[in-house]
Short mmCIF file of C-alpha atoms in Angstrom, two decimals:
data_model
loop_
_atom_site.label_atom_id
_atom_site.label_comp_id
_atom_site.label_asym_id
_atom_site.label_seq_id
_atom_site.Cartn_x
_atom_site.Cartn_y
_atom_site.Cartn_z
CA UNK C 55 75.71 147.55 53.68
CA UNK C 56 72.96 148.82 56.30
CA UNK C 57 73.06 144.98 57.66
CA UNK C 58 76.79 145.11 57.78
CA UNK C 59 76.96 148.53 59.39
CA UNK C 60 74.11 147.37 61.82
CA UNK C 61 76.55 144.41 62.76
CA UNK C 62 73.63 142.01 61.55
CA UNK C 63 76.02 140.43 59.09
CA UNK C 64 79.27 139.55 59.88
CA UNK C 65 80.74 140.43 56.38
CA UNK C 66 80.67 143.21 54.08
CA UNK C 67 78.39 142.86 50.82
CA UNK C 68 80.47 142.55 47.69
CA UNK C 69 81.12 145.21 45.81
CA UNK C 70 83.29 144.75 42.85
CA UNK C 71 81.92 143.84 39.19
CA UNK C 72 83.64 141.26 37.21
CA UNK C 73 83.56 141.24 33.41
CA UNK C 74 84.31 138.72 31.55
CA UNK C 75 85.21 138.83 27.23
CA UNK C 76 85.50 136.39 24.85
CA UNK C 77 84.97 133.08 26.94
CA UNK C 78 81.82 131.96 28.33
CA UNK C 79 81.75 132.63 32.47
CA UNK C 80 81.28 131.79 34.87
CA UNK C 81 82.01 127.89 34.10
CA UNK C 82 85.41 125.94 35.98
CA UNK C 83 88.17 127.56 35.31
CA UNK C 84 88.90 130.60 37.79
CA UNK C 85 88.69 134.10 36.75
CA UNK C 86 92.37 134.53 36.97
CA UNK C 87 93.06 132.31 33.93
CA UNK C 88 90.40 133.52 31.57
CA UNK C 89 91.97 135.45 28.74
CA UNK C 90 90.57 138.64 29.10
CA UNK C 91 88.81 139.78 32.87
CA UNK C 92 87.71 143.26 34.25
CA UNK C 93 87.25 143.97 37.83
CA UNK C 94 85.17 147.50 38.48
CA UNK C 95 85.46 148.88 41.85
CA UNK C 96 82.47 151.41 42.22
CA UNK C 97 84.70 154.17 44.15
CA UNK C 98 81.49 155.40 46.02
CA UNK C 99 80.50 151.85 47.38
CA UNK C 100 84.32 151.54 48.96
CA UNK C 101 84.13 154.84 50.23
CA UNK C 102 80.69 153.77 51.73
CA UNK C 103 82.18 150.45 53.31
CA UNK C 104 85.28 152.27 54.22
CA UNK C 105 82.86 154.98 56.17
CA UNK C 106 80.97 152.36 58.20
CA UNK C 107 84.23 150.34 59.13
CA UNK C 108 86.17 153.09 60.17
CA UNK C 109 88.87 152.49 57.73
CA UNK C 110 88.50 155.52 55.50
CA UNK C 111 92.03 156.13 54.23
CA UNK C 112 90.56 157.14 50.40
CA UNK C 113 93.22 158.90 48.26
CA UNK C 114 93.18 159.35 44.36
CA UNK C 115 96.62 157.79 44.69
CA UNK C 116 95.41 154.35 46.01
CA UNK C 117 93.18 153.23 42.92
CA UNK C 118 95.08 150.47 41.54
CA UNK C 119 95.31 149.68 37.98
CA UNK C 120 96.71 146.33 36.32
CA UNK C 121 97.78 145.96 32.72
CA UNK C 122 98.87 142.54 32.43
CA UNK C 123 102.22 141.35 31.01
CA UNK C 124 102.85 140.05 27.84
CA UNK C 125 102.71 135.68 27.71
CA UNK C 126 102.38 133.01 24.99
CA UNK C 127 98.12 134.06 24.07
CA UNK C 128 99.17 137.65 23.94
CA UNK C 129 102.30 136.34 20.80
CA UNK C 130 100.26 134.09 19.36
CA UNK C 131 97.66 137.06 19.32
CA UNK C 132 100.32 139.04 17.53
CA UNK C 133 101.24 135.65 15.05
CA UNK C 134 97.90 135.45 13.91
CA UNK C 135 97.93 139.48 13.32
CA UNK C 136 100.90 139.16 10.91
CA UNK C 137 99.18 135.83 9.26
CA UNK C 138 96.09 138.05 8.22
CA UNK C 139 98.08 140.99 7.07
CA UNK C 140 100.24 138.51 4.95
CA UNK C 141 97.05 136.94 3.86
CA UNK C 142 95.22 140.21 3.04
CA UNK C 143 98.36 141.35 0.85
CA UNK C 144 98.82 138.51 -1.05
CA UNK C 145 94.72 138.85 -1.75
CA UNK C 146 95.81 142.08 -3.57
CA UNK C 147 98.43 141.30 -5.38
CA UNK C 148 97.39 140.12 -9.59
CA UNK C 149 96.63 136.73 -9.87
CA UNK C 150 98.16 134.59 -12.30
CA UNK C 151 96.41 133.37 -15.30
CA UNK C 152 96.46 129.69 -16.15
CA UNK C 153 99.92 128.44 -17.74
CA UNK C 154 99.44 126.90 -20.80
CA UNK C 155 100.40 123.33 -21.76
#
């Protein structure tokens, strides 16, 4: 950030934090089509950035959050829910004893 601010490097250093769950990453495929990413945004190191570029326009307001919509993983998600609760209940019910001949 000193660098950047010194205008020895022409960009700014990255400052966001990707998380990735339940698939190994980084490999091909691009974060956007992993099932499940995270992207932190440390509010001090934008407000830092912001400072040195002259572009501090920081309200509470501006933070944006995504929840993703509902596709195909997220029903089949929900399938496979109902499968094990199915599953689990027929576990409980009394078993039959062997019919005999």
């Amino acid at each position: 950030l000193i660098l950047f601010q010194k205008g020895q490097t022409p960009t700014p250093p990255p400052f966001e934090i990707f998380f990735c769950f339940g698939e190994e990453w980084p490999d091909r495929k691009p974060k956007e089509k992993k099932l499940i990413t995270v992207q932190v945004v440390p509010v001090a190191a934008r407000l830092l950035l912001e400072m040195f570029s002259g572009e501090l326009s920081w309200s509470g307001d501006s933070i944006p959050l995504q929840i993703s919509h509902p596709d195909l993983k997220d029903k089949v998600v929900e399938q496979f829910k109902e499968l094990h609760q199915l599953w689990q209940n027929q576990q409980r019910l009394p078993q039959p004893g062997p019919t005999p001949w």
